[in-house]
Tab-separated table of C-alpha atoms in Angstrom:
chain	number	residue	atom	x	y	z
F	184	MET	CA	-27.611	-115.167	-48.135
F	185	ALA	CA	-27.051	-117.343	-51.184
F	186	LYS	CA	-27.228	-121.085	-50.733
F	187	SER	CA	-23.606	-121.582	-51.794
F	188	LYS	CA	-22.434	-119.127	-49.117
F	189	GLN	CA	-24.373	-120.452	-46.177
F	190	ALA	CA	-22.139	-121.560	-43.322
F	191	PHE	CA	-21.522	-125.283	-43.073
F	192	ALA	CA	-22.538	-125.246	-39.414
F	193	GLU	CA	-25.914	-123.756	-40.278
F	194	ARG	CA	-26.477	-126.291	-43.052
F	195	LEU	CA	-25.515	-129.158	-40.770
F	196	PHE	CA	-28.028	-128.022	-38.186
F	197	ASP	CA	-30.699	-127.956	-40.899
F	198	TRP	CA	-29.934	-131.652	-41.312
F	199	PHE	CA	-31.155	-132.334	-37.785
F	200	THR	CA	-34.064	-129.911	-37.545
F	201	ARG	CA	-37.500	-129.381	-39.022
F	202	SER	CA	-36.954	-127.670	-42.334
F	203	ASP	CA	-38.019	-127.768	-45.909
F	204	ASP	CA	-35.370	-128.237	-48.556
F	205	ASP	CA	-34.383	-124.562	-48.662
F	206	PRO	CA	-31.690	-124.191	-45.970
F	207	THR	CA	-32.123	-120.412	-45.839
F	208	HIS	CA	-35.774	-120.774	-44.866
F	209	ILE	CA	-36.946	-121.083	-41.264
F	210	PRO	CA	-39.719	-123.674	-41.259
F	211	ASP	CA	-43.272	-122.426	-41.178
F	212	PRO	CA	-44.670	-123.885	-37.925
F	213	THR	CA	-48.161	-124.091	-39.444
F	214	LEU	CA	-46.859	-126.301	-42.244
F	215	LEU	CA	-44.080	-128.507	-40.920
F	216	LEU	CA	-44.845	-128.500	-37.228
F	217	ALA	CA	-48.542	-127.825	-37.514
F	218	THR	CA	-48.840	-127.260	-33.777
F	219	GLY	CA	-46.743	-124.119	-33.343
F	220	SER	CA	-48.117	-121.816	-30.682
F	221	ALA	CA	-47.838	-118.057	-30.819
F	222	ASP	CA	-45.002	-118.274	-28.280
F	223	ASP	CA	-43.131	-120.799	-30.444
F	224	THR	CA	-43.501	-118.640	-33.534
F	225	ALA	CA	-42.272	-115.591	-31.692
F	226	ALA	CA	-39.307	-117.527	-30.358
F	227	LEU	CA	-38.346	-118.629	-33.847
F	228	GLY	CA	-37.987	-115.019	-34.803
F	229	GLU	CA	-35.586	-114.173	-31.981
F	230	GLN	CA	-32.008	-113.550	-33.022
F	231	GLY	CA	-28.907	-113.934	-30.923
F	232	ALA	CA	-30.535	-115.726	-28.002
F	233	PRO	CA	-27.948	-117.587	-25.893
F	234	VAL	CA	-27.575	-121.272	-26.734
F	235	SER	CA	-25.766	-123.674	-24.431
F	236	THR	CA	-22.982	-125.918	-25.711
F	237	LYS	CA	-22.239	-127.225	-22.246
F	238	ALA	CA	-21.920	-130.995	-21.898
F	239	PRO	CA	-24.968	-132.550	-20.206
F	240	SER	CA	-22.714	-134.178	-17.587
F	241	LYS	CA	-19.062	-134.721	-16.705
F	242	ARG	CA	-19.201	-138.005	-18.589
F	243	TYR	CA	-19.140	-136.143	-21.921
F	244	GLU	CA	-16.599	-133.794	-23.456
F	245	ILE	CA	-17.717	-131.359	-26.155
F	246	ILE	CA	-15.206	-131.530	-29.013
F	247	LYS	CA	-16.651	-128.863	-31.273
F	248	LEU	CA	-19.835	-127.226	-32.412
F	249	LEU	CA	-21.227	-128.907	-35.518
F	250	GLY	CA	-24.133	-126.561	-36.079
F	251	LYS	CA	-26.593	-124.107	-34.619
F	252	GLY	CA	-29.938	-122.781	-35.730
F	253	ALA	CA	-33.363	-121.620	-34.669
F	254	TYR	CA	-33.992	-124.635	-32.455
F	255	GLY	CA	-30.670	-125.179	-30.725
F	256	VAL	CA	-27.260	-126.692	-31.380
F	257	VAL	CA	-25.622	-129.946	-32.438
F	258	SER	CA	-22.180	-130.723	-31.048
F	259	LEU	CA	-19.631	-133.440	-31.621
F	260	ALA	CA	-18.735	-134.998	-28.267
F	261	ARG	CA	-16.796	-137.840	-26.698
F	262	ASP	CA	-18.108	-140.236	-24.091
F	263	LEU	CA	-15.203	-140.191	-21.620
F	264	ARG	CA	-16.303	-143.422	-19.996
F	265	ILE	CA	-16.142	-145.635	-23.100
F	266	GLY	CA	-14.352	-143.383	-25.614
F	267	ARG	CA	-17.209	-143.292	-28.121
F	268	MET	CA	-17.760	-140.280	-30.379
F	269	LEU	CA	-21.363	-139.107	-30.551
F	270	ALA	CA	-23.539	-136.166	-31.546
F	271	ILE	CA	-25.377	-134.195	-28.857
F	272	LYS	CA	-28.456	-132.339	-30.016
F	273	GLN	CA	-29.455	-129.632	-27.509
F	274	LEU	CA	-32.729	-127.737	-27.602
F	275	ASN	CA	-32.635	-123.985	-27.187
F	276	ALA	CA	-33.631	-123.145	-23.635
F	277	ARG	CA	-36.241	-120.615	-24.807
F	278	PHE	CA	-38.491	-123.500	-25.878
F	279	ARG	CA	-39.907	-124.236	-22.474
F	280	ARG	CA	-41.583	-127.426	-21.394
F	281	GLY	CA	-45.070	-127.673	-22.846
F	282	SER	CA	-44.244	-125.819	-26.068
F	283	SER	CA	-44.912	-127.709	-29.292
F	284	ILE	CA	-41.262	-127.629	-30.342
F	285	TYR	CA	-40.238	-129.105	-26.984
F	286	LYS	CA	-42.863	-131.837	-27.472
F	287	HIS	CA	-41.549	-132.663	-30.951
F	288	PHE	CA	-37.991	-132.743	-29.605
F	289	VAL	CA	-38.975	-135.219	-26.893
F	290	GLN	CA	-41.064	-137.230	-29.361
F	291	GLU	CA	-38.108	-137.655	-31.710
F	292	ALA	CA	-36.044	-139.211	-28.918
F	293	ARG	CA	-38.945	-141.263	-27.614
F	294	ILE	CA	-39.714	-142.844	-30.977
F	295	ALA	CA	-36.213	-143.322	-32.401
F	296	GLY	CA	-34.982	-144.573	-29.025
F	297	GLN	CA	-37.367	-147.544	-29.228
F	298	LEU	CA	-36.181	-148.610	-32.680
F	299	ASP	CA	-33.151	-150.866	-32.913
F	300	ASN	CA	-32.262	-151.337	-36.569
F	301	PRO	CA	-29.067	-150.868	-38.640
F	302	ASN	CA	-30.984	-148.549	-40.987
F	303	ILE	CA	-32.237	-146.186	-38.260
F	304	VAL	CA	-30.057	-143.647	-36.462
F	305	THR	CA	-29.281	-144.872	-32.954
F	306	ILE	CA	-30.365	-142.795	-29.951
F	307	TYR	CA	-28.105	-143.523	-26.990
F	308	ASP	CA	-29.807	-141.482	-24.290
F	309	VAL	CA	-31.875	-138.416	-23.459
F	310	GLU	CA	-31.031	-135.852	-20.801
F	311	ALA	CA	-33.965	-133.847	-19.445
F	312	GLY	CA	-31.993	-131.316	-17.421
F	313	GLU	CA	-31.935	-127.534	-17.659
F	314	VAL	CA	-31.122	-127.830	-21.373
F	315	PRO	CA	-32.827	-130.942	-22.835
F	316	CYS	CA	-30.602	-132.908	-25.189
F	317	ILE	CA	-30.553	-136.078	-27.270
F	318	LEU	CA	-27.374	-138.174	-27.336
F	319	MET	CA	-27.210	-139.880	-30.690
F	320	GLU	CA	-25.040	-141.743	-33.155
F	321	HIS	CA	-22.573	-139.500	-34.985
F	322	LEU	CA	-22.651	-140.160	-38.729
F	323	SER	CA	-20.132	-138.599	-41.086
F	324	GLY	CA	-21.204	-139.955	-44.476
F	325	GLY	CA	-23.453	-137.110	-45.637
F	326	ASN	CA	-27.065	-137.505	-46.691
F	327	LEU	CA	-28.999	-138.765	-49.677
F	328	GLY	CA	-29.713	-135.239	-50.860
F	329	THR	CA	-25.974	-134.605	-51.185
F	330	LEU	CA	-25.426	-137.941	-52.924
F	331	ILE	CA	-28.161	-137.168	-55.452
F	332	ARG	CA	-26.624	-133.778	-56.200
F	333	LEU	CA	-23.168	-135.279	-56.712
F	334	ASP	CA	-23.996	-138.597	-58.424
F	335	ALA	CA	-27.495	-138.498	-59.947
F	336	PRO	CA	-28.660	-139.913	-62.218
F	337	MET	CA	-27.420	-142.807	-60.107
F	338	ASN	CA	-26.672	-146.353	-61.159
F	339	GLU	CA	-29.975	-148.227	-61.180
F	340	LEU	CA	-28.802	-151.159	-59.067
F	341	GLU	CA	-27.148	-148.867	-56.528
F	342	ALA	CA	-30.344	-146.823	-56.212
F	343	LEU	CA	-32.400	-149.978	-55.687
F	344	ARG	CA	-30.056	-151.281	-53.006
F	345	LEU	CA	-30.107	-147.944	-51.176
F	346	LEU	CA	-33.896	-147.951	-51.300
F	347	ARG	CA	-33.941	-151.477	-49.907
F	348	GLY	CA	-31.878	-150.358	-46.911
F	349	ILE	CA	-34.209	-147.426	-46.297
F	350	MET	CA	-37.209	-149.733	-46.535
F	351	ASN	CA	-35.589	-152.063	-44.024
F	352	GLY	CA	-35.456	-149.213	-41.513
F	353	LEU	CA	-39.041	-148.241	-42.233
F	354	ARG	CA	-40.173	-151.855	-41.888
F	355	ALA	CA	-38.810	-151.857	-38.331
F	356	ALA	CA	-40.524	-148.545	-37.558
F	357	HIS	CA	-43.848	-149.643	-39.028
F	358	ARG	CA	-43.791	-152.905	-37.066
F	359	HIS	CA	-43.637	-150.746	-33.933
F	360	GLY	CA	-46.652	-148.794	-35.175
F	361	VAL	CA	-44.563	-145.739	-36.123
F	362	VAL	CA	-45.203	-143.752	-39.313
F	363	HIS	CA	-42.378	-141.308	-40.087
F	364	ARG	CA	-44.391	-138.837	-42.236
F	365	ASP	CA	-41.347	-136.823	-43.370
F	366	ILE	CA	-39.253	-139.200	-45.464
F	367	LYS	CA	-37.073	-137.187	-47.859
F	368	PRO	CA	-33.425	-137.258	-49.029
F	369	SER	CA	-32.146	-134.960	-46.275
F	370	ASN	CA	-33.586	-137.331	-43.658
F	371	ILE	CA	-31.588	-140.284	-45.003
F	372	ILE	CA	-28.008	-140.101	-43.767
F	373	PHE	CA	-25.030	-142.426	-44.219
F	374	ASP	CA	-22.404	-143.873	-41.946
F	375	GLN	CA	-18.788	-144.038	-43.103
F	376	ASN	CA	-19.482	-147.370	-44.827
F	377	GLY	CA	-22.334	-145.964	-46.918
F	378	THR	CA	-25.165	-147.619	-44.957
F	379	PRO	CA	-28.349	-145.502	-45.246
F	380	LYS	CA	-30.100	-144.626	-41.981
F	381	VAL	CA	-33.469	-143.002	-41.406
F	382	THR	CA	-33.390	-140.013	-39.061
F	383	ASP	CA	-35.619	-137.232	-37.694
F	384	PHE	CA	-38.786	-138.709	-36.224
F	385	GLY	CA	-39.963	-135.287	-35.004
F	386	VAL	CA	-43.375	-135.445	-36.716
F	387	ALA	CA	-43.820	-139.231	-36.620
F	388	ILE	CA	-46.928	-140.772	-35.067
F	389	PHE	CA	-47.714	-143.962	-33.176
F	390	LEU	CA	-50.653	-145.584	-34.940
F	391	LYS	CA	-51.256	-147.835	-31.959
F	392	GLU	CA	-52.006	-144.871	-29.713
F	393	ASP	CA	-55.398	-143.233	-29.420
F	394	ASP	CA	-56.436	-140.258	-31.499
F	395	THR	CA	-55.239	-137.675	-28.989
F	396	SER	CA	-51.848	-137.377	-30.736
F	397	ALA	CA	-51.186	-133.681	-31.294
F	398	THR	CA	-50.481	-133.920	-35.020
F	399	LYS	CA	-52.396	-137.029	-36.077
F	400	ASN	CA	-54.954	-135.072	-38.111
F	401	LEU	CA	-52.810	-132.107	-39.112
F	402	PHE	CA	-50.952	-131.160	-42.274
F	403	VAL	CA	-47.345	-132.127	-41.524
F	404	GLY	CA	-44.381	-133.086	-43.667
F	405	THR	CA	-42.496	-131.635	-46.631
F	406	PRO	CA	-44.997	-131.037	-49.463
F	407	ASP	CA	-42.776	-132.237	-52.321
F	408	TYR	CA	-42.547	-135.682	-50.676
F	409	MET	CA	-45.991	-135.958	-49.073
F	410	ALA	CA	-48.485	-138.618	-50.068
F	411	PRO	CA	-51.867	-137.295	-51.274
F	412	GLU	CA	-53.625	-138.540	-48.130
F	413	GLN	CA	-51.181	-136.509	-46.003
F	414	MET	CA	-52.371	-133.368	-47.738
F	415	GLU	CA	-55.964	-133.999	-46.708
F	416	PRO	CA	-55.645	-135.450	-43.194
F	417	GLU	CA	-59.128	-134.321	-42.244
F	418	LYS	CA	-60.543	-136.598	-44.945
F	419	TYR	CA	-58.177	-139.570	-44.928
F	420	SER	CA	-56.245	-141.490	-42.295
F	421	VAL	CA	-52.492	-141.658	-42.795
F	422	ASP	CA	-50.691	-144.967	-42.344
F	423	ALA	CA	-47.372	-146.586	-43.244
F	424	ARG	CA	-48.130	-146.456	-46.969
F	425	ALA	CA	-47.519	-142.698	-46.894
F	426	ASP	CA	-43.840	-143.436	-46.170
F	427	LEU	CA	-43.745	-145.857	-49.120
F	428	TYR	CA	-45.032	-143.083	-51.387
F	429	ALA	CA	-42.154	-140.812	-50.302
F	430	CYS	CA	-39.701	-143.652	-50.980
F	431	GLY	CA	-41.033	-143.951	-54.519
F	432	LEU	CA	-40.418	-140.239	-55.042
F	433	MET	CA	-36.849	-140.606	-53.731
F	434	LEU	CA	-36.206	-143.556	-56.063
F	435	TYR	CA	-37.377	-141.441	-58.990
F	436	GLU	CA	-35.052	-138.649	-57.882
F	437	MET	CA	-32.070	-141.013	-57.540
F	438	LEU	CA	-32.671	-142.376	-61.050
F	439	THR	CA	-33.286	-139.044	-62.786
F	440	GLY	CA	-31.569	-136.384	-60.673
F	441	GLU	CA	-34.830	-134.434	-60.596
F	442	ARG	CA	-37.702	-134.179	-58.157
F	443	LEU	CA	-40.979	-135.379	-59.551
F	444	HIS	CA	-42.812	-132.636	-57.610
F	445	ARG	CA	-41.887	-129.053	-56.776
F	446	PHE	CA	-44.944	-127.586	-55.154
F	447	GLY	CA	-43.493	-124.760	-53.077
F	448	PRO	CA	-45.445	-123.397	-50.099
F	449	ILE	CA	-49.091	-124.503	-49.990
F	450	LYS	CA	-51.138	-121.669	-48.528
F	451	THR	CA	-54.684	-122.030	-49.848
F	452	ALA	CA	-57.274	-124.762	-50.252
F	453	GLU	CA	-57.564	-123.891	-53.937
F	454	GLN	CA	-53.845	-124.392	-54.427
F	455	LEU	CA	-54.011	-127.756	-52.660
F	456	GLU	CA	-56.987	-128.862	-54.751
F	457	LYS	CA	-55.130	-127.980	-57.946
F	458	ILE	CA	-52.064	-129.967	-56.840
F	459	LEU	CA	-54.075	-133.068	-56.014
F	460	ALA	CA	-55.974	-132.908	-59.288
F	461	GLY	CA	-52.717	-132.669	-61.229
F	462	LEU	CA	-50.937	-135.662	-59.692
F	463	SER	CA	-49.953	-138.217	-62.328
F	464	LEU	CA	-47.507	-141.089	-62.735
F	465	PRO	CA	-44.255	-140.425	-64.626
F	466	SER	CA	-44.190	-141.638	-68.202
F	467	ASP	CA	-41.385	-143.741	-69.671
F	468	SER	CA	-39.975	-140.646	-71.365
F	469	GLU	CA	-39.362	-139.035	-67.956
F	470	PHE	CA	-36.807	-141.727	-67.025
F	471	PRO	CA	-33.316	-142.107	-68.497
F	472	GLU	CA	-33.346	-144.612	-71.339
F	473	GLU	CA	-31.114	-147.069	-69.466
F	474	VAL	CA	-33.571	-147.470	-66.579
F	475	THR	CA	-35.334	-150.802	-67.048
F	476	GLU	CA	-39.076	-151.210	-67.301
F	477	ASP	CA	-39.194	-153.207	-64.060
F	478	THR	CA	-37.689	-150.319	-62.111
F	479	ARG	CA	-39.939	-147.754	-63.779
F	480	ASP	CA	-42.944	-149.860	-62.820
F	481	LEU	CA	-41.645	-150.094	-59.246
F	482	VAL	CA	-41.534	-146.292	-59.001
F	483	ARG	CA	-45.070	-146.044	-60.374
F	484	LEU	CA	-46.274	-148.753	-57.970
F	485	LEU	CA	-44.940	-146.918	-54.929
F	486	ILE	CA	-46.426	-143.534	-55.862
F	487	ARG	CA	-49.957	-144.558	-56.740
F	488	LYS	CA	-52.371	-141.849	-55.674
F	489	ASP	CA	-54.649	-144.401	-54.027
F	490	PRO	CA	-52.778	-145.984	-51.074
F	491	ASP	CA	-54.731	-149.226	-51.620
F	492	GLN	CA	-52.901	-149.607	-54.947
F	493	ARG	CA	-49.457	-149.343	-53.340
F	494	PRO	CA	-47.687	-152.246	-51.595
F	495	ALA	CA	-49.549	-153.173	-48.436
F	496	ASP	CA	-46.539	-152.515	-46.204
F	497	ALA	CA	-42.759	-152.103	-46.193
F	498	GLN	CA	-42.201	-155.877	-46.340
F	499	ALA	CA	-44.272	-156.098	-49.536
F	500	ALA	CA	-42.250	-153.188	-50.942
F	501	ILE	CA	-38.986	-154.969	-50.062
F	502	ASP	CA	-40.227	-158.107	-51.815
F	503	ALA	CA	-40.951	-156.039	-54.925
F	504	ILE	CA	-37.497	-154.420	-54.767
F	505	ASP	CA	-35.833	-157.818	-54.355
F	506	GLU	CA	-37.563	-159.103	-57.468
F	507	VAL	CA	-36.241	-156.185	-59.512
F	508	ILE	CA	-32.723	-156.535	-58.089
F	509	ALA	CA	-32.723	-160.274	-58.785
F	510	SER	CA	-33.696	-159.606	-62.397
F	511	HIS	CA	-30.696	-157.258	-62.695
F	512	VAL	CA	-28.037	-159.595	-61.340
F	513	GLY	CA	-29.481	-162.698	-62.959
F	514	MET	CA	-29.703	-164.618	-59.681
F	515	ASP	CA	-31.252	-164.270	-56.282
F	516	ASP	CA	-28.004	-163.244	-54.598
F	517	LEU	CA	-29.953	-161.865	-51.649
F	518	LYS	CA	-30.604	-165.394	-50.395
F	519	ASP	CA	-27.348	-167.298	-50.897
F	520	THR	CA	-24.002	-167.298	-52.668
F	521	GLY	CA	-24.386	-170.464	-54.712
F	522	GLY	CA	-22.838	-172.814	-52.164
F	523	GLU	CA	-19.315	-171.380	-52.447
F	524	GLU	CA	-17.029	-172.118	-49.509
F	525	PRO	CA	-16.484	-169.098	-47.206
F	526	THR	CA	-12.715	-169.232	-47.825
F	527	ILE	CA	-13.229	-168.941	-51.580
F	528	LEU	CA	-15.597	-166.018	-51.093
F	529	ARG	CA	-13.087	-164.192	-48.921
F	530	GLU	CA	-10.356	-164.783	-51.510
F	531	MET	CA	-12.672	-163.423	-54.209
F	532	PHE	CA	-13.246	-160.294	-52.130
F	533	GLU	CA	-9.503	-159.902	-51.538
F	534	ASP	CA	-8.960	-160.002	-55.320
F	535	ILE	CA	-11.589	-157.270	-55.740
F	536	LEU	CA	-9.778	-155.201	-53.098
F	537	ARG	CA	-6.438	-155.614	-54.872
F	538	LEU	CA	-8.054	-154.419	-58.076
F	539	PHE	CA	-9.600	-151.345	-56.427
F	540	LEU	CA	-6.397	-150.555	-54.527
F	541	GLY	CA	-4.236	-150.783	-57.642
F	542	ASP	CA	-3.687	-147.015	-57.613
F	543	GLY	CA	-3.538	-146.894	-53.816
F	544	VAL	CA	-6.797	-144.955	-53.531
F	545	ILE	CA	-10.430	-146.021	-53.123
F	546	SER	CA	-12.868	-143.377	-54.335
F	547	ALA	CA	-16.296	-142.760	-52.794
F	548	ALA	CA	-17.969	-144.543	-55.727
F	549	GLU	CA	-15.574	-147.507	-55.383
F	550	ARG	CA	-16.254	-147.622	-51.634
F	551	ARG	CA	-19.988	-147.954	-52.253
F	552	GLU	CA	-19.318	-150.669	-54.845
F	553	LEU	CA	-17.161	-152.571	-52.346
F	554	THR	CA	-19.996	-152.451	-49.837
F	555	ILE	CA	-22.387	-153.879	-52.431
F	556	ARG	CA	-19.991	-156.651	-53.435
F	557	SER	CA	-19.220	-157.675	-49.861
F	558	LYS	CA	-22.957	-158.059	-49.200
F	559	ARG	CA	-23.399	-160.113	-52.368
F	560	LEU	CA	-20.625	-162.454	-51.213
F	561	GLY	CA	-22.173	-162.770	-47.755
F	562	ILE	CA	-19.237	-161.051	-46.046
F	563	GLU	CA	-20.128	-159.000	-42.981
F	564	MET	CA	-18.896	-155.405	-42.811
F	565	ASP	CA	-16.453	-156.048	-39.953
F	566	GLU	CA	-14.881	-158.933	-41.838
F	567	ALA	CA	-14.726	-156.880	-45.052
F	568	LEU	CA	-12.787	-154.168	-43.216
F	569	GLU	CA	-10.424	-156.777	-41.754
F	570	LEU	CA	-9.772	-158.158	-45.235
F	571	GLU	CA	-9.115	-154.660	-46.544
F	572	GLU	CA	-6.578	-154.081	-43.754
F	573	LYS	CA	-4.908	-157.357	-44.739
F	574	VAL	CA	-4.667	-156.323	-48.406
F	575	ARG	CA	-3.488	-152.831	-47.501
F	576	ASN	CA	-0.713	-154.332	-45.380
F	577	GLU	CA	0.196	-156.701	-48.224
F	578	LEU	CA	0.443	-153.764	-50.658
F	579	GLN	CA	2.246	-151.598	-48.068
F	580	LEU	CA	-0.537	-149.040	-48.046
F	581	PRO	CA	-1.707	-146.933	-45.068
F	582	SER	CA	-4.113	-148.669	-42.697
F	583	LEU	CA	-7.768	-147.704	-42.592
F	584	ARG	CA	-7.334	-146.543	-39.009
F	585	HIS	CA	-4.575	-144.147	-40.037
F	586	LEU	CA	-6.579	-142.847	-42.980
F	587	GLN	CA	-9.590	-142.236	-40.743
F	588	GLU	CA	-7.421	-140.428	-38.201
F	589	TYR	CA	-5.911	-138.266	-40.952
F	590	ALA	CA	-9.386	-137.479	-42.353
F	591	TRP	CA	-10.589	-136.528	-38.877
F	592	ARG	CA	-7.568	-134.217	-38.451
F	593	VAL	CA	-8.225	-132.582	-41.839
F	594	GLU	CA	-11.864	-132.016	-40.897
F	595	SER	CA	-10.808	-130.566	-37.564
F	596	VAL	CA	-8.298	-128.044	-38.954
F	597	LEU	CA	-10.621	-126.979	-41.777
F	598	SER	CA	-13.732	-126.639	-39.615
F	599	ASP	CA	-13.212	-122.864	-39.361
F	600	ARG	CA	-12.848	-122.654	-43.195
F	601	LYS	CA	-9.234	-121.488	-42.840
F	602	PHE	CA	-6.023	-123.321	-43.689
F	603	THR	CA	-2.953	-121.844	-42.010
F	604	GLU	CA	0.708	-122.608	-42.541
F	605	GLU	CA	0.700	-124.339	-39.155
F	606	ASP	CA	-2.216	-126.539	-40.264
F	607	HIS	CA	-0.353	-127.425	-43.443
F	608	LYS	CA	2.746	-128.441	-41.473
F	609	LEU	CA	0.690	-130.528	-39.055
F	610	LEU	CA	-0.980	-132.473	-41.886
F	611	ASP	CA	2.354	-132.943	-43.683
F	612	GLU	CA	3.874	-134.495	-40.579
F	613	LEU	CA	0.910	-136.775	-40.006
F	614	ALA	CA	0.833	-137.917	-43.649
F	615	TRP	CA	4.557	-138.689	-43.532
F	616	ALA	CA	4.189	-140.654	-40.293
F	617	TYR	CA	1.341	-142.740	-41.721
F	618	ASN	CA	2.836	-143.146	-45.212
F	619	ILE	CA	-0.184	-141.499	-46.863
F	620	SER	CA	0.442	-140.737	-50.530
F	621	GLU	CA	-0.115	-137.364	-52.122
F	622	SER	CA	-3.031	-138.708	-54.179
F	623	GLU	CA	-4.707	-140.161	-51.064
F	624	ARG	CA	-4.154	-136.902	-49.189
F	625	THR	CA	-5.666	-134.923	-52.042
F	626	LYS	CA	-8.708	-137.219	-52.157
F	627	ILE	CA	-9.294	-136.913	-48.413
F	628	GLN	CA	-8.875	-133.142	-48.413
F	629	ASP	CA	-11.125	-132.743	-51.456
F	630	ASN	CA	-13.820	-134.849	-49.826
F	631	VAL	CA	-13.684	-132.726	-46.686
F	632	MET	CA	-13.735	-129.499	-48.697
F	633	VAL	CA	-16.750	-130.695	-50.651
F	634	LYS	CA	-18.369	-131.545	-47.347
F	635	PHE	CA	-17.631	-128.054	-46.019
F	636	GLN	CA	-18.507	-126.515	-49.388
F	637	MET	CA	-15.207	-124.708	-49.666
F	638	LYS	CA	-14.958	-125.391	-53.399
F	639	GLU	CA	-17.345	-122.991	-55.069
F	640	GLY	CA	-19.660	-124.578	-57.580
F	641	VAL	CA	-18.894	-128.176	-56.573
F	642	VAL	CA	-22.293	-128.577	-54.963
F	643	GLU	CA	-24.959	-125.937	-54.722
F	644	ASP	CA	-26.094	-126.919	-51.267
F	645	LEU	CA	-24.508	-129.545	-49.074
F	646	ILE	CA	-27.253	-130.066	-46.511
F	647	PRO	CA	-30.801	-129.565	-47.888
């Protein structure tokens, strides 16, 4: 099956499961899981085994299947008690308790559930019933891999700010003694406001625990984003600086649109030795001309072969990023807003909104820029959305709530990759009721179709 033809549901499940960046490839347990038993490997090869999409309890209602794959299913659900939408990740029942895949599933919930940070996906609960499942935050903003494919080479300042958010999540994880070990674009996902969040802690380790961890000294991760010390775990200990190395590779990819490394499967010691011997820092000519020297040096700092030459921890990396950002904007806008009164700052943001809403539509790129500008002005996200509602009402434009409801309805009717006459009538009626313009409707529908990969050639692969 060609990448461009793979079902959206299958690609979405790849987002949540152990995989390399080829969505048609079932992960090699000896490479990415590194603890796969013979039973696990055999189970991976089974086809058509029954997978439950039953809600874990009467409290939850399954809305629809988001994806299914070798390990289980991911469903969109509603918490009937508080009305919250969430994603429920259910493990295939054939992975019994004690299997390595079951252990990684439980570990993901255990680790991520202890981390409370706006740049880490929130785990709400874990159910350990007949079909184990993780109840987690539902995020609809795509992932960094998709953003790179659509937008790279990215704006330098935008790339730096995204990296800072990712580092903020990693700083929280590292302070809890957690090393992710599989940082890559497909494991950075966005909420609807464009906030990056780290996900998939399936092969993470607790450094504070003893050395009995099942994968502490094994070859785990995605080779193209692995630090050199991860490739030789029997020789070197792996710590938080391995995650910083992967972040440097992602920054390079955001700035250039290309991966620095494409190793492919690593099957022999000789192949590994050749890779390690050939590692080198990117030269100036490998960056776009507009990328500043400070940012190029930041990339090279993060991906030093010797971990002792990288920043000591995520906080040191954030400090280095802040210095580069400050040099771009000409002031340290991360610390204050120059003493401006809050009222003036809100009025400034309202003027920016009026400018962006001049044509009645805010594009994805403009939405990210609004997020950046609100942060620079010290305006919290909730307040920024309130101000946007105020301006929309002033300009007699549809409310954000109505636009979100319309987008949800579009996604719902197109989820089966069909668009019937009845669907068309339903969306027409909803758009008329909410006063949604034709241009806004087209933008929403195009975004959903890109997400579902219904437009051939728009993006080669939505979910890496």
